[in-house]
Short mmCIF file of C-alpha atoms in Angstrom, two decimals:
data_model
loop_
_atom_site.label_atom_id
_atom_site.label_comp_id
_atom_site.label_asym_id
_atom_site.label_seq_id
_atom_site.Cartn_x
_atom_site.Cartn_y
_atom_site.Cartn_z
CA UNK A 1 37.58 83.76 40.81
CA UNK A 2 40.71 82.90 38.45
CA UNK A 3 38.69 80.41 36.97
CA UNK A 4 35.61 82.10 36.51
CA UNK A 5 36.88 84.70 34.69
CA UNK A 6 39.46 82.62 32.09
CA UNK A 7 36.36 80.77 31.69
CA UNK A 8 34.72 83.81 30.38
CA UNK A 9 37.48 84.99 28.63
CA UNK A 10 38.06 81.96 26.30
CA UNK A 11 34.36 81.45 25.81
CA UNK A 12 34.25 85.14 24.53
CA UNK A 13 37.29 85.17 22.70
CA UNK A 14 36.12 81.82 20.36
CA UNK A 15 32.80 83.39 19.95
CA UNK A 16 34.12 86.53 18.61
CA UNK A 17 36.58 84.39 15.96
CA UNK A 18 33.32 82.38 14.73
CA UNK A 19 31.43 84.86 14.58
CA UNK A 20 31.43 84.72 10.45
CA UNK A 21 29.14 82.73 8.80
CA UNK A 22 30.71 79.86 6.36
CA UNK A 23 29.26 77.55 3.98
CA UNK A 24 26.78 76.07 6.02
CA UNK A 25 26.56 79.04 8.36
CA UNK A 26 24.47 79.37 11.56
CA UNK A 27 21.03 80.14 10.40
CA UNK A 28 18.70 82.65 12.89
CA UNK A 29 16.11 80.03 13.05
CA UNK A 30 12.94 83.06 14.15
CA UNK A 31 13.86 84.76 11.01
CA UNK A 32 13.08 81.80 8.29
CA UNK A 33 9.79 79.82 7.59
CA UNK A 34 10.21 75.93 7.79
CA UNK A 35 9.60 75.78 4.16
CA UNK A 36 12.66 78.01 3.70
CA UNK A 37 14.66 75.65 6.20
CA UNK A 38 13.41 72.91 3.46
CA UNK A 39 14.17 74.57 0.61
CA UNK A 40 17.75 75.14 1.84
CA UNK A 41 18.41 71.85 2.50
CA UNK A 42 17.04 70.80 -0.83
CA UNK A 43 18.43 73.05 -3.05
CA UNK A 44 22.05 73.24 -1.52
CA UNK A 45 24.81 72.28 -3.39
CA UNK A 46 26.90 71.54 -0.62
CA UNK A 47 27.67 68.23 -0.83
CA UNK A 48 25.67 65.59 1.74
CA UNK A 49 27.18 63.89 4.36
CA UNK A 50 25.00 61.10 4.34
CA UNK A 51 22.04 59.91 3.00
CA UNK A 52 19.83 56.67 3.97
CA UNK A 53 15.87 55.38 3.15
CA UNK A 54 14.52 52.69 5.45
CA UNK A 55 12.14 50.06 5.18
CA UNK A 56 9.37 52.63 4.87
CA UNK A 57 10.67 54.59 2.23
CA UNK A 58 11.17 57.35 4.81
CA UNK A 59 14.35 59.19 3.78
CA UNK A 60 16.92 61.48 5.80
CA UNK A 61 19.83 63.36 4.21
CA UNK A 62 22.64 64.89 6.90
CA UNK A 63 24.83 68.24 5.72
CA UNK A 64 27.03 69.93 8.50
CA UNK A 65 24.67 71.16 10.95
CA UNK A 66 21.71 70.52 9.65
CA UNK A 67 19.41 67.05 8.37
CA UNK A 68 16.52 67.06 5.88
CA UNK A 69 13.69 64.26 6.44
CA UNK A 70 10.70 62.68 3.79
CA UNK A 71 8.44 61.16 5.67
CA UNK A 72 4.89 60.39 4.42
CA UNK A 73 5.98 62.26 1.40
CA UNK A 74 6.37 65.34 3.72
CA UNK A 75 9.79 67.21 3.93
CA UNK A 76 10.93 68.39 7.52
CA UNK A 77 14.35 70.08 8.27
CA UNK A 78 15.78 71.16 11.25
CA UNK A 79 19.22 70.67 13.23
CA UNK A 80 20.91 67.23 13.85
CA UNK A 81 21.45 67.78 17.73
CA UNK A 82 17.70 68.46 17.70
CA UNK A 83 16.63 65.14 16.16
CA UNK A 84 19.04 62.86 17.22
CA UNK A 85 20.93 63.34 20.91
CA UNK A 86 24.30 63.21 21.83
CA UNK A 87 25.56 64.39 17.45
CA UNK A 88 26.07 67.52 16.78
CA UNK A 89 27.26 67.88 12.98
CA UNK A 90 29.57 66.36 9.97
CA UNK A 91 28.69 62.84 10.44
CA UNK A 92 30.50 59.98 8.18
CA UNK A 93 27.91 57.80 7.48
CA UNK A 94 24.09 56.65 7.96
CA UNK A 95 22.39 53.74 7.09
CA UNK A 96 18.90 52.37 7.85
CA UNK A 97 18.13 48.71 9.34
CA UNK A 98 14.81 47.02 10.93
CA UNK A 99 13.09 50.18 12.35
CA UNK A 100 16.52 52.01 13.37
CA UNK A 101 19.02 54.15 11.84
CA UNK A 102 22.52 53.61 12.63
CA UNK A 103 25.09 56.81 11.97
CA UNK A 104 28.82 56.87 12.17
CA UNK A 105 30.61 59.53 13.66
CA UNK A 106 34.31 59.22 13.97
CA UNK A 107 35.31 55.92 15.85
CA UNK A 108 31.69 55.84 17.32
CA UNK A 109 28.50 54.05 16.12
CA UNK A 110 25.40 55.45 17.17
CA UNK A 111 22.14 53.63 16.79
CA UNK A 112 18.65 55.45 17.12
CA UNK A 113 15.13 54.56 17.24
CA UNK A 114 13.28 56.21 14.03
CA UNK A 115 10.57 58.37 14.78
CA UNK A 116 7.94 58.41 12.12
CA UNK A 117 6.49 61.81 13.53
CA UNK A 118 7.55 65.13 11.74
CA UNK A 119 10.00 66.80 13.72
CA UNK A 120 9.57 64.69 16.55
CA UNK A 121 13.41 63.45 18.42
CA UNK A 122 15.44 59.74 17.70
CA UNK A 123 16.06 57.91 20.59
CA UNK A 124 19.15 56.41 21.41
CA UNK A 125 18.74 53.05 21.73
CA UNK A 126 20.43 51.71 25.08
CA UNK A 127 23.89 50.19 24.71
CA UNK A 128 25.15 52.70 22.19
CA UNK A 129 27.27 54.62 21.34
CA UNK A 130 29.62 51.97 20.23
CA UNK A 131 33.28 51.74 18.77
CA UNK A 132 33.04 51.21 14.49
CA UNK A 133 35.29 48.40 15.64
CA UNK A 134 33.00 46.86 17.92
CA UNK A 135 29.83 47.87 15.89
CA UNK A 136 30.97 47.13 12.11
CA UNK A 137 34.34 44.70 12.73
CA UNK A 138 36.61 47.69 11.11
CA UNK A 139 39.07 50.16 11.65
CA UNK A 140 39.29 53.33 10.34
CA UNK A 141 37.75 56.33 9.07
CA UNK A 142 34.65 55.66 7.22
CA UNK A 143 33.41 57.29 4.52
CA UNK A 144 30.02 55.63 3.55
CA UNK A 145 27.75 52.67 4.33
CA UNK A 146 24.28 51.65 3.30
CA UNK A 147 22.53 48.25 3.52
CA UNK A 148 19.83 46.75 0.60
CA UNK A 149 16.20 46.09 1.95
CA UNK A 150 15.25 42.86 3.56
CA UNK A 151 19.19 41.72 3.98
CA UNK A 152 21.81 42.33 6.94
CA UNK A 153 25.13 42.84 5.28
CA UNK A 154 26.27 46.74 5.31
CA UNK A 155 28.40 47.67 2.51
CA UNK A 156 30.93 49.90 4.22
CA UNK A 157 33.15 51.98 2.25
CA UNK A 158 36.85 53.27 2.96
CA UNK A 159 38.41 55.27 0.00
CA UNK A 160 38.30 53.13 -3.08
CA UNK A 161 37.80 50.15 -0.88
CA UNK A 162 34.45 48.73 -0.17
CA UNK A 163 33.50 45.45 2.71
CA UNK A 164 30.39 43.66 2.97
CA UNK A 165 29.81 43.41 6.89
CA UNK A 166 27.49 41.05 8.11
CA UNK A 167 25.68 42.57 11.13
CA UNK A 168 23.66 39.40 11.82
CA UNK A 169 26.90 37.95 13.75
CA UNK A 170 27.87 39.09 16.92
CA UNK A 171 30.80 40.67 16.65
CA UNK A 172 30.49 41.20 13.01
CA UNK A 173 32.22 39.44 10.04
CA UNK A 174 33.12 41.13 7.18
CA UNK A 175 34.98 40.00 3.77
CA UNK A 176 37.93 41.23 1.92
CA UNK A 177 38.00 44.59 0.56
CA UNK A 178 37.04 45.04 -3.06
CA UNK A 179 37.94 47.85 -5.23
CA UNK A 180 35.41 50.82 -6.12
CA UNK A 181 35.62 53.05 -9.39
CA UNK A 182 35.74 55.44 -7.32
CA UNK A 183 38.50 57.38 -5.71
CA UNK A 184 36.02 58.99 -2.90
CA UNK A 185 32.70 58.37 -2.08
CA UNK A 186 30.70 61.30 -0.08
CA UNK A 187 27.69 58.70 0.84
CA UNK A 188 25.73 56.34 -1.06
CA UNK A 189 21.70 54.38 -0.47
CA UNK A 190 19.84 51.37 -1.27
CA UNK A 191 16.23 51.39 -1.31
CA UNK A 192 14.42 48.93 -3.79
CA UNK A 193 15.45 50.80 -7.38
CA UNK A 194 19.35 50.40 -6.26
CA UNK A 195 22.18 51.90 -5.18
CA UNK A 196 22.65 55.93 -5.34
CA UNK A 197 26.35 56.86 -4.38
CA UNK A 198 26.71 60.35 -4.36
CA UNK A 199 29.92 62.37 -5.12
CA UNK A 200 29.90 65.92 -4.67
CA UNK A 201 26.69 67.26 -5.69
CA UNK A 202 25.69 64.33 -8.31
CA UNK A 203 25.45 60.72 -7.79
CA UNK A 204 25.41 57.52 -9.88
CA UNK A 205 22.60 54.85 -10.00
CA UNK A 206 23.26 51.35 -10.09
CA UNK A 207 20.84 48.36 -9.72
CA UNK A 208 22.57 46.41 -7.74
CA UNK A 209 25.70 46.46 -4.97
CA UNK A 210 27.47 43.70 -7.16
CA UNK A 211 27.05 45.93 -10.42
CA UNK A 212 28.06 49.15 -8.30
CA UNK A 213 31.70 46.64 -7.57
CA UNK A 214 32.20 45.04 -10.74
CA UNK A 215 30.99 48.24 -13.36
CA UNK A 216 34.11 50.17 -15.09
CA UNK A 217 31.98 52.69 -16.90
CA UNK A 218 30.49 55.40 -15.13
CA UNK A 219 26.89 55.53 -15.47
CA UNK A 220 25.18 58.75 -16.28
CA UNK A 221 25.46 61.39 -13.51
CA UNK A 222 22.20 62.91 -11.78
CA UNK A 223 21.82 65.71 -9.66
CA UNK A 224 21.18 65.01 -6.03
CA UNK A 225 19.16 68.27 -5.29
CA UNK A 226 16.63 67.57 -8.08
CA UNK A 227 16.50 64.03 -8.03
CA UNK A 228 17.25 62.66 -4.47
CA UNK A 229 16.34 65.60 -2.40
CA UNK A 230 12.69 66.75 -4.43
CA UNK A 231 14.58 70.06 -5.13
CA UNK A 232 12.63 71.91 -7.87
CA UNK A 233 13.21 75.22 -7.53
CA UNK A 234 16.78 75.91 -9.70
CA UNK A 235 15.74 77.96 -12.40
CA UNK A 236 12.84 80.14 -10.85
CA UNK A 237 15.84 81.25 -8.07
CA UNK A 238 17.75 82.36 -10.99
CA UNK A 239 14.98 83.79 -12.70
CA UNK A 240 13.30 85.50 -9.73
CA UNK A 241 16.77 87.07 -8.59
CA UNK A 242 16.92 85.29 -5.48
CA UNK A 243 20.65 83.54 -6.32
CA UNK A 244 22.36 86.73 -6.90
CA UNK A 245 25.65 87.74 -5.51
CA UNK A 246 24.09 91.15 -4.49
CA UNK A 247 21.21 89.68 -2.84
CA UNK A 248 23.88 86.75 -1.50
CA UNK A 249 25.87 89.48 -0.10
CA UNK A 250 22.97 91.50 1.56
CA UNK A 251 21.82 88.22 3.24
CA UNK A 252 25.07 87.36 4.50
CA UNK A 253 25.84 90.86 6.07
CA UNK A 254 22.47 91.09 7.81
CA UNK A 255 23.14 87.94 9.22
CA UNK A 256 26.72 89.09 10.36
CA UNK A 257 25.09 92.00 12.06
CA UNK A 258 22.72 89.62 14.08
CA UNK A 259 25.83 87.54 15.14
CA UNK A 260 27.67 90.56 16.43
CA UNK A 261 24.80 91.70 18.03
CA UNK A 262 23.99 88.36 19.29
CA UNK A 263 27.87 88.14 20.80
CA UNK A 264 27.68 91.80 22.40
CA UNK A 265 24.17 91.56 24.29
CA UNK A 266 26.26 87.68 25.87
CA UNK A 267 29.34 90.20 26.52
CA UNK A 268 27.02 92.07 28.05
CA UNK A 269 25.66 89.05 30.17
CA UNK A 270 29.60 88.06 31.26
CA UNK A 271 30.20 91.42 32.55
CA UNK A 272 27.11 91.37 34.82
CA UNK A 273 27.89 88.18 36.11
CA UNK A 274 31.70 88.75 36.66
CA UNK A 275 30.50 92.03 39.01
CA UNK A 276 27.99 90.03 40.39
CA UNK A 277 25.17 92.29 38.81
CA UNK A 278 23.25 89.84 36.33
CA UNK A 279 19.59 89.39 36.26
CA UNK A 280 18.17 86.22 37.90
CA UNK A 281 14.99 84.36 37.13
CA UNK A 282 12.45 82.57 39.73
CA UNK A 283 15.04 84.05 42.82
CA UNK A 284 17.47 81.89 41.63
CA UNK A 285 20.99 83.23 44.20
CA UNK A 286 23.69 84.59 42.04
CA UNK A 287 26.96 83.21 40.76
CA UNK A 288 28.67 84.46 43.89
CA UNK A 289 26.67 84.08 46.42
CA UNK A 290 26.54 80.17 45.30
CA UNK A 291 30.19 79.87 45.40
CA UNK A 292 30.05 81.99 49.15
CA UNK A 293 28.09 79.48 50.62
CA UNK A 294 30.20 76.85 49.18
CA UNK A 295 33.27 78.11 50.81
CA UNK A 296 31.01 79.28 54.10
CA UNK A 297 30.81 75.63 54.60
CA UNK A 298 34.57 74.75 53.73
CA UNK A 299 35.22 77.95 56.63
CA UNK A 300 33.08 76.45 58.69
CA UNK A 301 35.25 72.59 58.36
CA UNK A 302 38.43 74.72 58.84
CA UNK A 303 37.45 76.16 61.90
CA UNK A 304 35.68 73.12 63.52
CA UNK A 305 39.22 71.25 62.46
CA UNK A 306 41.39 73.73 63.96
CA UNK A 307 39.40 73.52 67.18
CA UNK A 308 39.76 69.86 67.52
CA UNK A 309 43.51 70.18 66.34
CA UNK A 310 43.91 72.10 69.55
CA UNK A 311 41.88 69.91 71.33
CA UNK A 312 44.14 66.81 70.57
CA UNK A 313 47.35 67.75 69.52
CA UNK A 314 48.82 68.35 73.17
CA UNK A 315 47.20 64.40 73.62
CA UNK A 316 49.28 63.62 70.30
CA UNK A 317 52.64 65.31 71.27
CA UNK A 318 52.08 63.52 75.17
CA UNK A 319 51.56 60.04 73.25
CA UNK A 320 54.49 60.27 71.13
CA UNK A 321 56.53 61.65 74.25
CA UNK A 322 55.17 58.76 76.28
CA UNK A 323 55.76 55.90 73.47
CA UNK A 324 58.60 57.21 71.19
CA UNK A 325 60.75 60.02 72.55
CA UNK A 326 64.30 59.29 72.26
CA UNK A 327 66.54 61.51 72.83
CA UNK A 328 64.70 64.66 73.34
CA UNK A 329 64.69 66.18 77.08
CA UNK A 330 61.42 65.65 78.44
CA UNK A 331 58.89 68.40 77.42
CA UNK A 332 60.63 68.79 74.34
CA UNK A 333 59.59 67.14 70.66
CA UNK A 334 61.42 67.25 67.73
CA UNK A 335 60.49 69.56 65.37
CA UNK A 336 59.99 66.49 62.00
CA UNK A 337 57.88 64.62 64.47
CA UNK A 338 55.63 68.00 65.42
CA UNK A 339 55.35 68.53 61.38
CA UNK A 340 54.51 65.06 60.62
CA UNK A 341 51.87 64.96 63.33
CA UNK A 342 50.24 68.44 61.61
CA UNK A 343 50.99 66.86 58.58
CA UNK A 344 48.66 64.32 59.16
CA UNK A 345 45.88 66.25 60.11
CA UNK A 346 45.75 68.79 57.11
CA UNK A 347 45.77 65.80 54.60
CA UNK A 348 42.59 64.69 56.60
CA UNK A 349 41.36 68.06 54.88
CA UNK A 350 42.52 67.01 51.41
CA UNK A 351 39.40 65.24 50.23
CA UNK A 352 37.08 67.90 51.63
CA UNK A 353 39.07 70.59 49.70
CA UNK A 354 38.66 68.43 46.34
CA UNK A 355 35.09 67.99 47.22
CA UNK A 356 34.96 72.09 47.35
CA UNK A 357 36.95 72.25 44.17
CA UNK A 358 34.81 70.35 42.32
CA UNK A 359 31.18 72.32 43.57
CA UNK A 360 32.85 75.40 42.47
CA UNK A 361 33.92 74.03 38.94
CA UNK A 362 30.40 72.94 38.54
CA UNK A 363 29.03 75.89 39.54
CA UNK A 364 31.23 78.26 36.55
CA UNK A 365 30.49 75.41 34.41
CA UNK A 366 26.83 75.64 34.89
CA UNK A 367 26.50 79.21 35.04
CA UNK A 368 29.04 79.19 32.03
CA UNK A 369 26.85 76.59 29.71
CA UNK A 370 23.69 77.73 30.52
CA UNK A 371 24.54 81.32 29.33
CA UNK A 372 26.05 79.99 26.20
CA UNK A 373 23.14 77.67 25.21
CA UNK A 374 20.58 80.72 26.18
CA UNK A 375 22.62 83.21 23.78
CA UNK A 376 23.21 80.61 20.91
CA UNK A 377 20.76 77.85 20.88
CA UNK A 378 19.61 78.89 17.56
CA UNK A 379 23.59 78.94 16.27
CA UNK A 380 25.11 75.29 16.17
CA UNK A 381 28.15 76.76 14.96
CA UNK A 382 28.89 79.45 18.54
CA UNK A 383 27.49 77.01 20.67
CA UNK A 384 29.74 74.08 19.79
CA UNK A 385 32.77 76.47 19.92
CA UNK A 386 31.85 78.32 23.23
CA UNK A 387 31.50 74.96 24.59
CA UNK A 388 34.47 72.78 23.47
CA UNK A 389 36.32 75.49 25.45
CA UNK A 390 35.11 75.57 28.52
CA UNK A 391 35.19 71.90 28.80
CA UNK A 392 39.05 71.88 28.02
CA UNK A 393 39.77 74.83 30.13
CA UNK A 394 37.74 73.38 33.47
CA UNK A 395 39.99 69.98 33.14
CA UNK A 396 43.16 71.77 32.70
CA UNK A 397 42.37 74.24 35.70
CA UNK A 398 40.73 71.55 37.86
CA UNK A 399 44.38 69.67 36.87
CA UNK A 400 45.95 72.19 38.48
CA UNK A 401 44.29 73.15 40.98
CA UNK A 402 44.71 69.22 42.34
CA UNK A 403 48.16 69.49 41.70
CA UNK A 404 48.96 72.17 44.14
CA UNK A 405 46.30 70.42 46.32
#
């Protein structure tokens, strides 16, 4: 019961501190059009994550949350964990190689199948994720890579430091570090006209990866909406009203409103289920009653052990009296040697009590998750905090609750 309800306490309690929306806020997907979802992601001027074409001129462009795709000269956007399992948001890098695109995320490498169906998931290809160091030969946070057609060396970049890596070779070479004229590098592509390398919302065309190295002038800078992303619609915004401050603010408070309402109607959820009143679907048993029957069957191994403890102990006590006794008067055992024969028999209930701790954790947990991604599956942002919680709070509870086991 302690559980369950610090479990809903910390899930509501980060909910309620998230609830704002920031840069790249949590979007109510019913309320927008996927051409408004496209126009976002064009027209933003928050800078990219990362940016990659492959072979097939097919491009995808990653921004917190949320990943734009050409494909066929069509423009899809939606939400990275919907496209490409087991990522969530603010990836490091993303490049594109033979038919897959590889994306880094932290220390991991994670290598995906490309679909060349609108809105249709990446598949993870089997073996992955893998460590950067494993993956790419490096160390290191990484803040860009991208690879030239028809070749298999990634140019990875670290700060003002850029390595070829040679991916052919298993485990992967890589070559000194060369210096960039560039202090920080947000992402960067190579598709046949060159190499883009973005920084902040421009980027910087160069023809080639060696002219990108060796160059100490700064080319002309572009804009990445406009040019990269097929964003056209600047000046009508402005013109039309629609990039206003007042229209800005009104957006952003009727969106707060749906977030608060959105958190209270999940309150609302928590209560039921902590009184054991919430609505069930398809006669699916309650949170309680799940975790009765759990510990109906742990009752059920205490009494069945207690009976046989009765049953044998006396045969115990005679065996010890018979083999060991020293110099107790017979019919008398020493009270050590009547603890350490109980002793014995309630640690043979140890590993059925951790087998009853862990059904009940995965019961909250379940219960727990599938509330949260039922309330906020359209909200990245709630759902990713909800969760991270409850993950760290069952581990440090099922901690302790072994401990005292």
């Amino acid at each position: 019961m302690k559980l369950l309800i610090q479990t809903f306490t910390i899930c509501l309690a980060v909910s309620l501190c998230l609830a704002a929306p920031s840069h790249h806020h949590d979007q109510v997907e019913g309320d927008k059009t996927e051409a408004e979802h496209i126009e976002r992601e064009q027209c933003s001027h928050v800078h990219l994550d990362a940016i990659t074409e492959d072979d097939d001129h097919d491009l995808f462009a990653f921004r917190g949350h949320h990943y734009l795709s050409k494909i066929d000269d069509k423009y899809h956007a939606g939400t990275i964990e919907s496209a490409f399992k087991g990522l969530h948001d603010d990836i490091d890098a993303a490049f594109s190689h033979e038919e897959h695109i590889h994306i880094v995320k932290d220390d991991k490498v994670y290598v995906y199948n490309i679909s060349h169906k609108q809105g249709e998931p990446h598949t993870l290809r089997s073996g992955y994720p893998r460590s950067v160091k494993d993956a790419l030969g490096l160390e290191g946070h990484i803040d860009a890579a991208f690879i030239c057609p028809n070749v298999h060396v990634v140019h990875v970049i670290q700060g003002n430091k850029i390595y070829d890596v040679d991916i052919s070779h298993e485990p992967p070479t890589h070559t000194e570090a060369k210096t960039i004229p560039y202090k920080h590098v947000d992402t960067a592509m190579c598709n046949a006209n060159g190499v883009s390398v973005v920084v902040d919302d421009d980027f910087y065309h160069y023809q080639s990866p060696a002219i990108f190295v060796t160059a100490r002038i700064l080319p002309e800078k572009q804009d990445v909406a406009k040019e990269l992303l097929g964003c056209d619609h600047h000046v009508p915004l402005l013109e039309e009203g629609k990039a206003t401050v007042p229209l800005l603010a009104e957006r952003l408070t009727r969106e707060l409103v749906e977030h608060i309402n959105k958190i209270n109607n999940f309150n609302q959820v928590l209560s039921d289920v902590m009184r054991a009143e919430e609505d069930t679907q398809n006669s699916e048993p309650k949170v309680f009653t799940k975790m009765r029957k759990e510990f109906a069957k742990w009752k059920q191994q205490l009494d069945s052990k207690a009976v046989r403890l009765e049953e044998n102990l006396q045969d115990e006590v005679e065996e010890y009296t018979h083999n060991c006794r020293g110099k107790e008067l017979p019919g008398f055992v020493n009270y050590r040697t009547f603890e350490n024969i109980v002793k014995k028999h309630i640690q043979e209930m140890e590993e059925p009590a951790t087998e009853l701790l862990k059904d009940i954790s995965d019961i909250v947990h379940s219960c727990v998750n599938n509330m949260v991604s039922s309330h906020f599956e359209a909200c990245p942002n709630l759902l990713r905090a909800a969760k991270e919680p409850i993950e760290d709070l069952l581990e440090q509870e099922h901690g302790k609750a072994l401990e005292n086991l």
